[in-house]
Amino acid sequence: MSARKLEDGLGNLERAVANLERAPTIPTDGERVAANDQDIAKVTPLIRTTFDFLAQRYRTS
């Protein structure tokens, strides 16, 4: 994985977190849980990719 791809992934992660922080309150608990699940599903692969890259990078050094 290139450093550029990691930077892009981290940028996407930062934007996703910012969007979560700015999200309006959803009126019902069911809708809130569904929206949070969707946001988590979007962010989780980025987090996993980032940690995999860092683990691989620093395991060899």
Coordinates of N, CA and C in Angstrom, one line a residue:
M1 N 0.9 -1.2 0.0 CA 0.0 0.0 0.0 C 0.9 1.2 0.0
S2 N 0.6 2.2 -0.9 CA 1.4 3.4 -1.0 C 1.0 4.4 0.1
A3 N 2.0 5.3 0.3 CA 1.8 6.3 1.3 C 0.6 7.2 0.9
R4 N 0.5 7.4 -0.4 CA -0.6 8.3 -1.0 C -2.0 7.7 -0.7
K5 N -2.0 6.3 -0.9 CA -3.3 5.7 -0.6 C -3.7 5.7 0.9
L6 N -2.7 5.6 1.7 CA -2.9 5.8 3.2 C -3.4 7.2 3.5
E7 N -2.7 8.2 2.9 CA -3.1 9.6 3.2 C -4.6 9.8 2.7
D8 N -4.9 9.2 1.5 CA -6.3 9.4 1.1 C -7.3 8.7 2.0
G9 N -6.9 7.5 2.5 CA -7.8 6.8 3.4 C -8.0 7.5 4.7
L10 N -6.9 8.1 5.2 CA -7.0 8.9 6.5 C -7.8 10.2 6.2
G11 N -7.7 10.8 5.1 CA -8.5 11.9 4.8 C -10.0 11.6 4.7
N12 N -10.3 10.4 4.1 CA -11.7 9.9 4.1 C -12.2 9.7 5.5
L13 N -11.3 9.1 6.3 CA -11.7 8.8 7.7 C -12.0 10.1 8.5
E14 N -11.1 11.1 8.3 CA -11.3 12.4 9.0 C -12.7 13.0 8.5
R15 N -13.0 12.9 7.2 CA -14.2 13.5 6.7 C -15.4 12.7 7.3
A16 N -15.3 11.4 7.4 CA -16.4 10.6 7.9 C -16.7 10.9 9.4
V17 N -15.6 11.1 10.1 CA -15.8 11.4 11.5 C -16.4 12.8 11.7
A18 N -15.9 13.8 10.9 CA -16.5 15.1 10.9 C -18.0 15.1 10.5
N19 N -18.3 14.3 9.6 CA -19.7 14.2 9.2 C -20.6 13.6 10.3
L20 N -20.0 12.6 11.0 CA -20.7 12.0 12.2 C -20.9 13.1 13.3
E21 N -19.9 13.9 13.5 CA -20.0 15.0 14.5 C -21.0 16.0 14.1
R22 N -21.2 16.3 12.8 CA -22.1 17.4 12.4 C -23.5 16.9 12.1
A23 N -23.7 15.6 12.1 CA -25.0 15.0 11.8 C -26.1 15.5 12.7
P24 N -27.2 15.8 12.1 CA -28.4 16.3 13.0 C -28.9 15.1 13.8
T25 N -29.5 15.4 14.9 CA -30.1 14.4 15.7 C -31.3 13.7 15.0
I26 N -31.4 12.5 14.9 CA -32.4 11.7 14.2 C -33.5 11.5 15.3
P27 N -34.8 11.7 15.0 CA -35.8 11.7 16.0 C -36.1 10.4 16.7
T28 N -36.0 9.2 16.0 CA -36.3 8.0 16.7 C -35.0 7.2 17.0
D29 N -35.0 6.4 18.0 CA -33.9 5.5 18.3 C -33.6 4.6 17.2
G30 N -34.6 4.0 16.6 CA -34.4 3.0 15.5 C -33.7 3.6 14.3
E31 N -34.2 4.8 13.9 CA -33.5 5.6 12.8 C -32.1 5.9 13.2
R32 N -31.9 6.4 14.4 CA -30.5 6.7 14.8 C -29.6 5.5 14.8
V33 N -30.0 4.4 15.2 CA -29.2 3.2 15.2 C -28.9 2.8 13.8
A34 N -29.9 2.9 12.9 CA -29.7 2.5 11.5 C -28.7 3.4 10.8
A35 N -28.8 4.7 11.1 CA -27.9 5.7 10.5 C -26.5 5.5 11.0
N36 N -26.4 5.3 12.3 CA -25.0 5.0 12.9 C -24.4 3.8 12.4
D37 N -25.2 2.7 12.2 CA -24.7 1.5 11.6 C -24.2 1.7 10.2
Q38 N -24.9 2.5 9.4 CA -24.4 2.8 8.1 C -23.1 3.6 8.1
D39 N -23.0 4.6 9.0 CA -21.8 5.4 9.1 C -20.6 4.5 9.5
I40 N -20.9 3.6 10.5 CA -19.8 2.7 11.0 C -19.4 1.8 9.9
A41 N -20.3 1.3 9.1 CA -20.0 0.4 8.0 C -19.1 1.1 7.0
K42 N -19.3 2.4 6.8 CA -18.5 3.1 5.8 C -17.1 3.3 6.4
V43 N -17.0 3.6 7.7 CA -15.7 4.0 8.3 C -14.8 2.7 8.6
T44 N -15.5 1.6 9.0 CA -14.7 0.4 9.5 C -13.7 -0.1 8.5
P45 N -14.0 -0.2 7.2 CA -12.9 -0.7 6.3 C -11.7 0.3 6.2
L46 N -11.9 1.6 6.4 CA -10.8 2.5 6.4 C -10.0 2.4 7.6
I47 N -10.6 2.2 8.7 CA -9.8 1.9 10.0 C -9.0 0.7 9.9
R48 N -9.7 -0.4 9.4 CA -9.0 -1.7 9.3 C -7.8 -1.6 8.3
T49 N -8.0 -1.0 7.2 CA -6.9 -0.8 6.2 C -5.8 0.0 6.8
T50 N -6.1 1.1 7.5 CA -5.1 1.9 8.1 C -4.2 1.1 9.1
F51 N -4.9 0.4 10.0 CA -4.2 -0.4 11.0 C -3.4 -1.6 10.4
D52 N -3.9 -2.2 9.3 CA -3.2 -3.2 8.6 C -1.9 -2.7 8.0
F53 N -2.1 -1.5 7.4 CA -0.9 -0.9 6.8 C 0.2 -0.5 7.8
L54 N -0.3 0.1 8.9 CA 0.7 0.4 10.0 C 1.3 -0.8 10.6
A55 N 0.6 -1.8 10.8 CA 1.1 -3.1 11.4 C 2.2 -3.7 10.5
Q56 N 1.8 -3.7 9.2 CA 2.8 -4.3 8.2 C 4.0 -3.4 8.1
R57 N 3.8 -2.1 8.1 CA 4.9 -1.1 8.0 C 5.9 -1.2 9.1
Y58 N 5.4 -1.2 10.3 CA 6.3 -1.2 11.5 C 6.7 -2.5 12.0
R59 N 6.1 -3.6 11.6 CA 6.5 -4.9 11.9 C 7.8 -5.3 11.2
T60 N 8.1 -4.7 10.1 CA 9.3 -5.0 9.3 C 10.4 -4.1 9.7
S61 N 10.2 -3.0 10.4 CA 11.3 -2.1 10.7 C 11.8 -2.3 12.1

